[in-house]
Coordinates of C-alpha atoms in Angstrom, one line a residue:
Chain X
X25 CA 0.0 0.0 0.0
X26 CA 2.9 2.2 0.6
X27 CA 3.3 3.6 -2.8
X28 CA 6.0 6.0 -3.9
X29 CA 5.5 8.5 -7.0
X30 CA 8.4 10.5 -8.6
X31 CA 7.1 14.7 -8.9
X32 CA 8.8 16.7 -11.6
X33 CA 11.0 17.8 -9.3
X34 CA 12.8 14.1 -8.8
X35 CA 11.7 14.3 -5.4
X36 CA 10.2 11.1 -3.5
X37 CA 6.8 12.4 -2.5
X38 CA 4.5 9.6 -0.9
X39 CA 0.9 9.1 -1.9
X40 CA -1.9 10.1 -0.6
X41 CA -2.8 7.0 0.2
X42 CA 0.1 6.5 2.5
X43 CA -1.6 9.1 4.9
X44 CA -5.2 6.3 5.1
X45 CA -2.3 3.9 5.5
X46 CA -0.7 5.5 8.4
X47 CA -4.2 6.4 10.3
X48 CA -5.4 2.7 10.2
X49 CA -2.6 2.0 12.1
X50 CA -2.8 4.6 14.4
X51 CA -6.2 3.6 15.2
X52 CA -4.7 0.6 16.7
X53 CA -2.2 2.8 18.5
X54 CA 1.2 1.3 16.7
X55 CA 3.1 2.2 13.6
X56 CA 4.0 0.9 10.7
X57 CA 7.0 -0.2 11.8
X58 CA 6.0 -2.3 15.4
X59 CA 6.5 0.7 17.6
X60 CA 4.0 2.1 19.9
X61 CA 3.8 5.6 19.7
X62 CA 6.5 6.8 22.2
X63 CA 8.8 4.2 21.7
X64 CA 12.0 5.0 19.8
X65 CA 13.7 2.8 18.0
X66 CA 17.0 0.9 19.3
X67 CA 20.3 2.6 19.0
X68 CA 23.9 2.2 18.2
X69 CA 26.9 4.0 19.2
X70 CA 30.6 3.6 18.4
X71 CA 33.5 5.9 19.9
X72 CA 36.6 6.8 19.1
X73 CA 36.3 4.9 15.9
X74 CA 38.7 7.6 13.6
X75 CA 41.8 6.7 14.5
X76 CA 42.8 10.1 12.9
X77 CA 40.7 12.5 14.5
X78 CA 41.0 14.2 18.1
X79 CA 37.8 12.5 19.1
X80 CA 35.3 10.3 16.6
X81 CA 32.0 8.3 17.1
X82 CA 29.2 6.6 15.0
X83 CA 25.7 6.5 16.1
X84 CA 23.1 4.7 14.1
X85 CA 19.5 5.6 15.2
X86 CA 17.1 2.8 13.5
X87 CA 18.5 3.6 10.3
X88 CA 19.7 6.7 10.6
X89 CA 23.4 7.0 10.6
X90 CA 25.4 10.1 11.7
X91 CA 29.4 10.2 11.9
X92 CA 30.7 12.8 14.1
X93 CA 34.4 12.9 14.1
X94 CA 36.3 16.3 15.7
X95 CA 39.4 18.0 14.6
X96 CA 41.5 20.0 17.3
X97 CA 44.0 22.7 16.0
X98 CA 45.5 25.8 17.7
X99 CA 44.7 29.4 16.9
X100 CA 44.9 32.2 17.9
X101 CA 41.6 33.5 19.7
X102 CA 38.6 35.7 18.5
X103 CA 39.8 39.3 19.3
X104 CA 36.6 39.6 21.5
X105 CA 37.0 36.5 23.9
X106 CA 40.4 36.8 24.0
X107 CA 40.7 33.7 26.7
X108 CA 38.1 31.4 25.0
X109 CA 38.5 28.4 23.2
X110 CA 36.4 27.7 19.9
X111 CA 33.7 25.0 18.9
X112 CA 32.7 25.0 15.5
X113 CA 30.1 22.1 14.8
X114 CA 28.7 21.2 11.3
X115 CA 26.2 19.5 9.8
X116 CA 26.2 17.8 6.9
X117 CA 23.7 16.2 4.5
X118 CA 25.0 15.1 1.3
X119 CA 23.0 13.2 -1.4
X120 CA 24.5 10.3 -0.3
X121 CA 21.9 9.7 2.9
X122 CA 18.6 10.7 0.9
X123 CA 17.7 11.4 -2.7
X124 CA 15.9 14.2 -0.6
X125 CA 19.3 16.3 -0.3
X126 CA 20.6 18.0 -3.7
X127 CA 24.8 18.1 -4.4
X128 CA 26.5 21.7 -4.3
X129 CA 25.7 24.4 -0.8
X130 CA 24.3 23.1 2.4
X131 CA 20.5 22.8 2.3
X132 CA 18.4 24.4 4.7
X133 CA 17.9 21.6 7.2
X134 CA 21.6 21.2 7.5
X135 CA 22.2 24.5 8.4
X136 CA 19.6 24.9 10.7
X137 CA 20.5 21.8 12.4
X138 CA 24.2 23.4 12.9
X139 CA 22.6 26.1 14.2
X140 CA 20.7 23.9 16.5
X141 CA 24.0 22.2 18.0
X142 CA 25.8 25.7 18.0
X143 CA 23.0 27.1 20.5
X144 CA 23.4 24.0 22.2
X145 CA 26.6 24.5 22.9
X146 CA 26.8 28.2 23.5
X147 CA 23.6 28.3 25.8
X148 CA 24.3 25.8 27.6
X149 CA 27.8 26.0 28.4
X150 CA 28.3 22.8 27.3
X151 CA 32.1 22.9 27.5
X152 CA 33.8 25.4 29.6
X153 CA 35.2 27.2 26.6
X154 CA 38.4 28.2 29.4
X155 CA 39.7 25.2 29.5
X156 CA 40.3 25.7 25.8
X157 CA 42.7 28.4 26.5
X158 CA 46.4 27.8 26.0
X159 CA 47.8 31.4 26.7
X160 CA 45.0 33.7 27.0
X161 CA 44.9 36.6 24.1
X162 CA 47.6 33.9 22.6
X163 CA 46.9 31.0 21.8
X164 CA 43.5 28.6 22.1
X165 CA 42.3 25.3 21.1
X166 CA 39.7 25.0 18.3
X167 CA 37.3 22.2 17.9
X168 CA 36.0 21.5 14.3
X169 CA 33.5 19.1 14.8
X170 CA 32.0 17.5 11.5
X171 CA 29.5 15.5 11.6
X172 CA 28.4 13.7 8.1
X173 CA 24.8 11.8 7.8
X174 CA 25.7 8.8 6.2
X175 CA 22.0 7.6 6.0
X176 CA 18.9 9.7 6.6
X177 CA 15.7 8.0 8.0
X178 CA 14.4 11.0 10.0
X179 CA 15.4 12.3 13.2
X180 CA 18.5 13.9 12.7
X181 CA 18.5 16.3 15.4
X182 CA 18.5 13.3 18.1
X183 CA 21.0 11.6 16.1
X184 CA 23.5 14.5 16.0
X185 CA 23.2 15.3 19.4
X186 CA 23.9 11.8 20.5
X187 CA 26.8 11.9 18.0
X188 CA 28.6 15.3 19.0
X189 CA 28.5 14.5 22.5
X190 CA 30.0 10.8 22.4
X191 CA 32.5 12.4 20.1
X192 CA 33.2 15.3 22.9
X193 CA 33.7 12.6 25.6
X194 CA 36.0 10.8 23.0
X195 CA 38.2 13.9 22.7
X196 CA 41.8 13.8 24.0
X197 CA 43.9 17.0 23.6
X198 CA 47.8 16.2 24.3
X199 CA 49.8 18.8 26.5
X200 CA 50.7 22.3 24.5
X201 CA 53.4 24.9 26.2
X202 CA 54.5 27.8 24.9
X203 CA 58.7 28.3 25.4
X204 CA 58.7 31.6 25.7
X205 CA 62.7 31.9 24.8
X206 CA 62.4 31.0 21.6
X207 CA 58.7 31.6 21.3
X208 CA 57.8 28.3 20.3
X209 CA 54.4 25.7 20.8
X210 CA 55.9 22.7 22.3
X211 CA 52.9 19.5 21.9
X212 CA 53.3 16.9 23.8
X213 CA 51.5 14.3 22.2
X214 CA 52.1 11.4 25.2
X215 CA 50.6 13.4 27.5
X216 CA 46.7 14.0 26.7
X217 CA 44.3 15.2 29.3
X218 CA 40.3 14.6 28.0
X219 CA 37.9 17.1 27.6
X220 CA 35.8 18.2 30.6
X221 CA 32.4 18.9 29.8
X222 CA 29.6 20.8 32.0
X223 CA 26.5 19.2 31.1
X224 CA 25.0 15.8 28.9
X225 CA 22.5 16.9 27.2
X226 CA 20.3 14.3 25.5
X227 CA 17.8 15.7 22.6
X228 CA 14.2 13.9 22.4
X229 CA 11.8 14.5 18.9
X230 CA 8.1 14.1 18.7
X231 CA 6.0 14.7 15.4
X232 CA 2.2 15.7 15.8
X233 CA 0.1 13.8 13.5
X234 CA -3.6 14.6 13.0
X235 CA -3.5 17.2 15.9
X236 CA -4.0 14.7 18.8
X237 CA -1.3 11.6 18.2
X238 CA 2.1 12.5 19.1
X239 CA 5.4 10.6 18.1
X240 CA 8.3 10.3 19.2
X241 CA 11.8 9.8 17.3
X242 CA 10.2 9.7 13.7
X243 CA 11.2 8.1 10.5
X244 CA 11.8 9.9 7.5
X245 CA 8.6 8.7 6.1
X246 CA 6.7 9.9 9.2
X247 CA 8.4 13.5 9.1
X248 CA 6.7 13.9 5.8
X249 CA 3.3 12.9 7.0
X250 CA 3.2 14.7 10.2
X251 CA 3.8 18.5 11.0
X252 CA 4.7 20.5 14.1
X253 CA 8.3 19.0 15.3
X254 CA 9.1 18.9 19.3
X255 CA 12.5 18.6 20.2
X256 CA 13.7 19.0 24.2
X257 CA 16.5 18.6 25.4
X258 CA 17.4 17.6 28.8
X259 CA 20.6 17.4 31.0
X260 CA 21.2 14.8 33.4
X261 CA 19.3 16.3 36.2
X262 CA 16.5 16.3 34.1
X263 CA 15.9 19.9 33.3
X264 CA 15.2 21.2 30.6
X265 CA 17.7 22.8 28.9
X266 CA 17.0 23.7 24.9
X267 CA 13.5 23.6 23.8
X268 CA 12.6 24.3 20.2
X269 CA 9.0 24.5 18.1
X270 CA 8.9 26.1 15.3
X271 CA 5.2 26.3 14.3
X272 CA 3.3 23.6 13.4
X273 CA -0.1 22.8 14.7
X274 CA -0.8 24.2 18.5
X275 CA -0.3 22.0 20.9
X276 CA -2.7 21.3 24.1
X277 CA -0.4 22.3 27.0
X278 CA -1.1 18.7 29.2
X279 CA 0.6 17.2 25.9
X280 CA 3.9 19.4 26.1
X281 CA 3.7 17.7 29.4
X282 CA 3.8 14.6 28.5
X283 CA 6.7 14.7 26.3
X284 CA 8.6 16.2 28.6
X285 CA 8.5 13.5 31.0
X286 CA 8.8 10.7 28.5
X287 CA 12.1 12.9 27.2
X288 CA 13.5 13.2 31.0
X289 CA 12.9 9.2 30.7
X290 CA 14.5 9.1 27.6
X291 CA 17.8 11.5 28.8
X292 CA 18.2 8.5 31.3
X293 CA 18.2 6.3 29.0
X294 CA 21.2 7.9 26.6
X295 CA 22.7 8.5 30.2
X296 CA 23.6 5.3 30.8
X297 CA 24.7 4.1 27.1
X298 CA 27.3 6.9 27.2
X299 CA 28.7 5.5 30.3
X300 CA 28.7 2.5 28.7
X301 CA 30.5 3.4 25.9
X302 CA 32.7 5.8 27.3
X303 CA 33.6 4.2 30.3
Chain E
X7 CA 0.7 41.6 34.0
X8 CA 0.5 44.9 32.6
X9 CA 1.8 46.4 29.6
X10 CA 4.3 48.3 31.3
X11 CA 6.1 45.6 31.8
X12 CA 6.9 45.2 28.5
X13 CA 9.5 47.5 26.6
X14 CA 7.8 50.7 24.6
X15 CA 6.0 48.8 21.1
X16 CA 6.1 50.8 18.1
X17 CA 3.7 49.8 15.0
X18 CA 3.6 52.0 11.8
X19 CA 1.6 49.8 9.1
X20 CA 2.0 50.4 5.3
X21 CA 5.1 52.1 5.3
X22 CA 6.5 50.4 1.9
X23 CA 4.6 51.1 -1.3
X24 CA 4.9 48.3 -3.4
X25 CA 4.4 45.4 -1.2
X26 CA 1.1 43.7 -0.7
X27 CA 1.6 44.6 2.8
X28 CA 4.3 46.1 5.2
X29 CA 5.1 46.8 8.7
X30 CA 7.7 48.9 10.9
X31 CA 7.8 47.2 14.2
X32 CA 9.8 48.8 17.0
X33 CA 9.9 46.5 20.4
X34 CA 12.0 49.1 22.8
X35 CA 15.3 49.3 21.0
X36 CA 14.6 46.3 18.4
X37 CA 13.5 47.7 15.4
X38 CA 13.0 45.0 12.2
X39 CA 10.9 45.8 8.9
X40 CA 8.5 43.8 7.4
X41 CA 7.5 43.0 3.6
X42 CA 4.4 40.6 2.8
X43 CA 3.6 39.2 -0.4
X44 CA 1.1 36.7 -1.5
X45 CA -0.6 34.7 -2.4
X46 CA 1.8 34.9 -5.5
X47 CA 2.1 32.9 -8.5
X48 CA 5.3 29.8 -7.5
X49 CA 7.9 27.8 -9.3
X50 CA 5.9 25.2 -10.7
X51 CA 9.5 22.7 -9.2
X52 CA 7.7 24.3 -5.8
X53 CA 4.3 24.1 -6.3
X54 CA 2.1 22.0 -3.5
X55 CA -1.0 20.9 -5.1
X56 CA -3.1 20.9 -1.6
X57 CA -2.0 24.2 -0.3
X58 CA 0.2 27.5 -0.7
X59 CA 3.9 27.6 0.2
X60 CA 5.3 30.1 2.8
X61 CA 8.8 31.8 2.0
X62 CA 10.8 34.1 4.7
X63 CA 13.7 35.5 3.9
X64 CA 15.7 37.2 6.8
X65 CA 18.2 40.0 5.9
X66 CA 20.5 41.3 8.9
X67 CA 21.9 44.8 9.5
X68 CA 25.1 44.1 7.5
X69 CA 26.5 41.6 5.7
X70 CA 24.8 39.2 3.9
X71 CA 22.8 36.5 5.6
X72 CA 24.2 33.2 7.6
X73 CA 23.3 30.1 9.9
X74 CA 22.0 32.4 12.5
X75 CA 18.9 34.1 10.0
X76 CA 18.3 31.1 8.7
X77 CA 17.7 29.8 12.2
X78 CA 15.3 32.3 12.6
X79 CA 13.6 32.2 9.1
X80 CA 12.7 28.3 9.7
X81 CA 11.1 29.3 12.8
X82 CA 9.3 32.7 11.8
X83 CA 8.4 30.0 8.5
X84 CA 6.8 27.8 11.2
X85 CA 4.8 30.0 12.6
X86 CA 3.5 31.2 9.5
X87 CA 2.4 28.1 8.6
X88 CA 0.3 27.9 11.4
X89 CA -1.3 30.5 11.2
X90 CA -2.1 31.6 7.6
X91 CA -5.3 29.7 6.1
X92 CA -3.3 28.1 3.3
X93 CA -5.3 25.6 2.0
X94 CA -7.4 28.6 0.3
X95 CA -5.1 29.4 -2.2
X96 CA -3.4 25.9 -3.3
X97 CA 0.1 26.3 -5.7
X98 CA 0.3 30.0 -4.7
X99 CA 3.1 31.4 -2.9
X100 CA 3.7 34.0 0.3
X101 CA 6.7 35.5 0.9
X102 CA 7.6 37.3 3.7
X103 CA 11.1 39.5 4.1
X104 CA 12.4 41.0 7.5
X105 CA 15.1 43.5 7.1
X106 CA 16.4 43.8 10.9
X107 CA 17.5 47.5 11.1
X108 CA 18.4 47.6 14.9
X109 CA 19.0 44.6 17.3
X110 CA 18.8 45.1 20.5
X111 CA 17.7 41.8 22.2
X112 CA 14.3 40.1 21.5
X113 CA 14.9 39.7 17.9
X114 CA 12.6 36.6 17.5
X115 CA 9.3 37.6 19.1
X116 CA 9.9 41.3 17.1
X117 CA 10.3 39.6 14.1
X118 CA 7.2 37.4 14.7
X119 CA 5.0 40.4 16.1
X120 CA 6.0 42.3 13.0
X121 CA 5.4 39.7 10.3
X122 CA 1.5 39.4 12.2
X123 CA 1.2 42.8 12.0
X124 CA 2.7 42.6 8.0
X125 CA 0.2 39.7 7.1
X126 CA -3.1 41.5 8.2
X127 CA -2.1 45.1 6.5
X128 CA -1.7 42.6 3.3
X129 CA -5.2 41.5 4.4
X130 CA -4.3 37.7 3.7
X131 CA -6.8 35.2 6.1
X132 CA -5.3 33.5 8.8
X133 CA -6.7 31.5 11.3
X134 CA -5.3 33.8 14.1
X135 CA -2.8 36.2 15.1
X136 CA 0.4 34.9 16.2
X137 CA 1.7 37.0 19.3
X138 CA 5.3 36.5 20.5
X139 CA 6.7 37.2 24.2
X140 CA 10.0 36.9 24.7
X141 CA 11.3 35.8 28.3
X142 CA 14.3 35.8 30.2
X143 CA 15.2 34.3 33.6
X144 CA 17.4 35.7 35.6
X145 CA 19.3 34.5 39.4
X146 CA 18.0 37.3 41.6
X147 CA 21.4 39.5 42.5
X148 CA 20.8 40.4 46.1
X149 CA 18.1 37.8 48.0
X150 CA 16.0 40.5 49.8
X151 CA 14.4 38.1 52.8
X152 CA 11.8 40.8 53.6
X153 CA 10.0 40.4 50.0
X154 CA 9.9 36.4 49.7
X155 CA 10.2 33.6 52.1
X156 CA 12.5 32.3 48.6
X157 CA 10.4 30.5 47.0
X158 CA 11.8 32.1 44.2
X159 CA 15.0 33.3 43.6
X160 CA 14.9 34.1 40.1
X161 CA 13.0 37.6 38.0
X162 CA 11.1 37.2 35.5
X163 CA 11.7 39.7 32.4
X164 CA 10.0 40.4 29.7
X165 CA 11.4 41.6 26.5
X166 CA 15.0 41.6 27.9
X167 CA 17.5 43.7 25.9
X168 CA 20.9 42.1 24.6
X169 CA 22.8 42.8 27.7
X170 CA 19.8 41.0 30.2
X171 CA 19.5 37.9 27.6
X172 CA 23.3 37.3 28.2
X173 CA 23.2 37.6 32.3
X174 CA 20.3 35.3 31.9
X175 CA 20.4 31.7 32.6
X176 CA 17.4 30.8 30.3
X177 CA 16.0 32.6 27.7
X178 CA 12.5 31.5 25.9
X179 CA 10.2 33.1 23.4
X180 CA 6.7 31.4 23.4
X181 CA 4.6 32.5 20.6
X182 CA 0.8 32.3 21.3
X183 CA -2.7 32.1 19.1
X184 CA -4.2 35.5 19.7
X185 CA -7.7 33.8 19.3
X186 CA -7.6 31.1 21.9
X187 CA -4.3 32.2 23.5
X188 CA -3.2 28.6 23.3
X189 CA 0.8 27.7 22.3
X190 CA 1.6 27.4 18.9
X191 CA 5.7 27.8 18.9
X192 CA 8.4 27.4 21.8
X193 CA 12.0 28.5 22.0
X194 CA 13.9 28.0 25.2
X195 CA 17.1 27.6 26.3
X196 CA 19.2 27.6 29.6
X197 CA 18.8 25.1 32.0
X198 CA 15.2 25.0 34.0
X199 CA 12.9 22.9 35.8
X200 CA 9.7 22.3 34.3
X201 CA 8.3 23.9 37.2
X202 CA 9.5 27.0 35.7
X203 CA 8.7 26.7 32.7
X204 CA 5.1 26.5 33.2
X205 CA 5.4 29.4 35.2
X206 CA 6.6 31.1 32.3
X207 CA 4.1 29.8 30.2
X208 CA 1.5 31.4 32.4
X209 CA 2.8 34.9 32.9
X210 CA 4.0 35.3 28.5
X211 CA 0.5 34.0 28.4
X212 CA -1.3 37.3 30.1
X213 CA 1.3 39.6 28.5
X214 CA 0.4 38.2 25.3
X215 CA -3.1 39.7 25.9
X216 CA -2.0 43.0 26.2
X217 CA 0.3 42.1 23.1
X218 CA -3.4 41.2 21.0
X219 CA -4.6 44.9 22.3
X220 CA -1.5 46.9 21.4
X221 CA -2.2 44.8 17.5
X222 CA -6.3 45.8 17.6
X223 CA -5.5 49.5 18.7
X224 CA -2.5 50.4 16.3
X225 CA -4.9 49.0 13.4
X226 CA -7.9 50.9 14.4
X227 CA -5.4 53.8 14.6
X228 CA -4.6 53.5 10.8
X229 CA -8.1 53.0 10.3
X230 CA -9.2 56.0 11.8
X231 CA -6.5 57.5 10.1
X232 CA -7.3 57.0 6.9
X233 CA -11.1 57.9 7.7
X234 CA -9.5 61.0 7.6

């Protein structure tokens, strides 16, 4: 029943009938893929899998698959925060992990997703930006984090998150001093020290479909039948810290309420896989 | 909550003379300009067969436009989404351009105030009004034991400038339906307790009433205006 038709643009648009399709189950409160309608689906997460890079992971959300891997460097500081370190995250969506994304500059949803992890990390002091300092006005580290969707089945936000902050645990950033003599940067590679990092955040998604049924963690075939996206984020006392809706269909308050517990249940969750991971 | 609580708002419709519909939209020192058009004839590669598309296109102070406006364009996009009736006027377009001439804090809900205010001197049908508040909570400096028993050790501001949104430890903009004042977008950041939050929720909500009569007075104001 789930029928696919090609518009003149090339774009994979789903048919109408896909919508009857989706509402039959929902009437039996599951979805088309054996969830219920909170549930999200299982995850995966790798670390410190670039050998190359400063810090790496791989996080596979159902089938959505994000690569985060982060570059440091030294530089010398913005003129304005003269004893900050920089984090530079970005998001990228090639035509490699949908036939949604077109080749050449970064589509919308990529850049709004970067600017989604940059607020992250600026509001919520994610990483004391301090310890990033080397010699204040000097010298500082900067983080180039890159992550790369290698396949795109909705949900990217969660995904990223996930991603960038495994990666952060993952990054270890050998000694630097600077001889002042001969006014040299000295790195001492043996001797690493890992990142210290504030908060966890953990990012949770619902989709409102038909007004009244919310989802959470949707596929990429959901994302186009639903409107109105939900994402919170929570830290790991379970506040609230980044909550974004842009638009969409209103929503009854006692709703909001309910995903914000089920994403406090959810931070938990992640929680405990990165101290799994990461050790 | 009364009005005087919220920074000075300054509305001066019609200002541009060949858009369908314009605004000048002054929220204490934040001043952004608004241009409506639609609904307009659209790519046919863009076309949606059920209903119109919505375009925004945000254009800062200097330079040309990054990450950050197009942060703000998806969610000012959002919101108009919501709220315009666009199943009327299927394959048509509207296209909505802020110019931000001054920032000075409380960008979003100024940008979302003024594109309401753009959309009805366009006189385009929308469900309702969006109405945006923006919030920031702030760690009380001195804890004064005479006023509270501290209960709460935070103030609550509304329409903080730059300088407050930075001291702030959590900074939201809730945009509500001026109809049934119920929630239709959310932006919040800093670290809170959901306990907070819904107090937020409930003050933005009763400013955003006086927001809806500032909107109903500045239009009967033109009105009478041009009555004359």
């Amino acid at each position: 029943m789930r029928t696919v038709i090609k518009s003149s643009t090339g774009q994979l648009r789903l048919n109408d009938k896909s919508d009857d399709f989706y509402k039959l189950h929902l009437k039996e409160g599951i979805r088309p893929d054996g969830r219920m309608l909170m549930e999200m689906r299982p995850m995966v997460l790798n670390v410190g899998s670039i050998s190359t890079a400063s810090g790496s992971s791989l996080v596979k959300v159902g089938n959505t698959t994000v690569v985060c891997g982060i570059k440091a460097e030294l530089t010398e500081p913005n003129a304005s925060h003269p004893g900050k370190g920089i984090v530079v995250p970005n998001v990228e969506l090639s035509p490699l992990c949908s036939p949604k994304f077109k080749p050449g500059p970064p589509c919308d949803q990529a850049q709004v997703v970067t600017k989604f992890l940059d607020n992250l990390i600026q509001s919520t002091n994610l990483i004391c930006l301090d310890d990033l300092c080397v010699e204040n006005d000097k010298l500082v580290w900067i983080l180039y984090c890159d992550l790369i969707c290698i396949d795109y089945d909705g949900n990217i936000v969660d995904a990223s998150v996930i991603s960038l902050m495994a990666a952060l645990q993952n990054v270890k950033l050998p000694e630097v001093k600077i001889n002042e003599e001969c006014e040299s940067v000295e790195v001492n590679l043996k001797c690493t020290a890992t990142l210290k990092l504030c908060s966890c955040p953990v990012s949770t998604t619902f989709r409102v479909f038909d007004r009244s049924n919310i989802i959470a963690d949707p596929t990429s075939m959901e994302e186009e039948l639903t409107e109105g996206q939900l994402t919170i984020v929570t830290d790991q006392q379970g506040r609230i810290i980044y909550m974004e809706r842009p638009g969409g269909v209103t929503l009854q308050e006692e709703h909001v309420e309910k995903c914000m517990k089920r994403a406090v249940i959810r931070g938990a969750e992640v929680q405990t896989l990165y101290m799994e991971v990461t050790g | 909550m009364l009005l005087s609580t919220l920074s000075e708002m300054k509305c001066k419709q019609n200002v541009l003379k060949s858009t369908d519909g314009s605004v000048e939209f002054s929220q204490g020192d934040t001043v952004v300009l608004v241009g409506a058009y639609g609904p307009a004839d659209c790519k046919e590669s863009k076309q949606d067969v059920k209903e119109a598309i919505v375009e925004v296109n945000f254009r800062p102070k200097i330079g040309i436009p990054g990450i950050a406006e197009k942060y703000l364009e998806q969610f000012v996009k959002g919101v108009c989404e919501s709220c315009i009736q666009r199943s009327l006027h299927p394959r048509t377009t509207f296209s909505i351009i802020v110019q931000v001439i001054q920032d000075r804090g409380s960008l979003l809900s100024c940008a979302i105030n003024g594109t309401s205010m753009a959309l009805q001197d366009a006189g385009i049908s929308m469900k309702f009004m969006p109405v945006a508040v923006t919030v920031a909570l702030k760690h009380k400096e001195e804890v004064s034991m005479e006023t509270d028993c501290g209960t709460e050790d935070y103030d609550v501001i509304f329409s903080p400038s730059l300088e407050e949104e930075e001291k702030a430890f959590a900074n939201l903009t809730l945009v509500f339906d001026s109809v049934k004042s119920e929630l239709v977008s959310t932006y919040a950041s800093g670290p809170m307790t959901s306990f907070q939050y819904q107090q937020c929720l409930m003050s933005a909500k009763n400013v955003s009433k006086s927001i809806v009569q500032f909107f109903r007075d500045s239009v009967s104001k033109k009105l009478a205006a041009d009555v004359l």
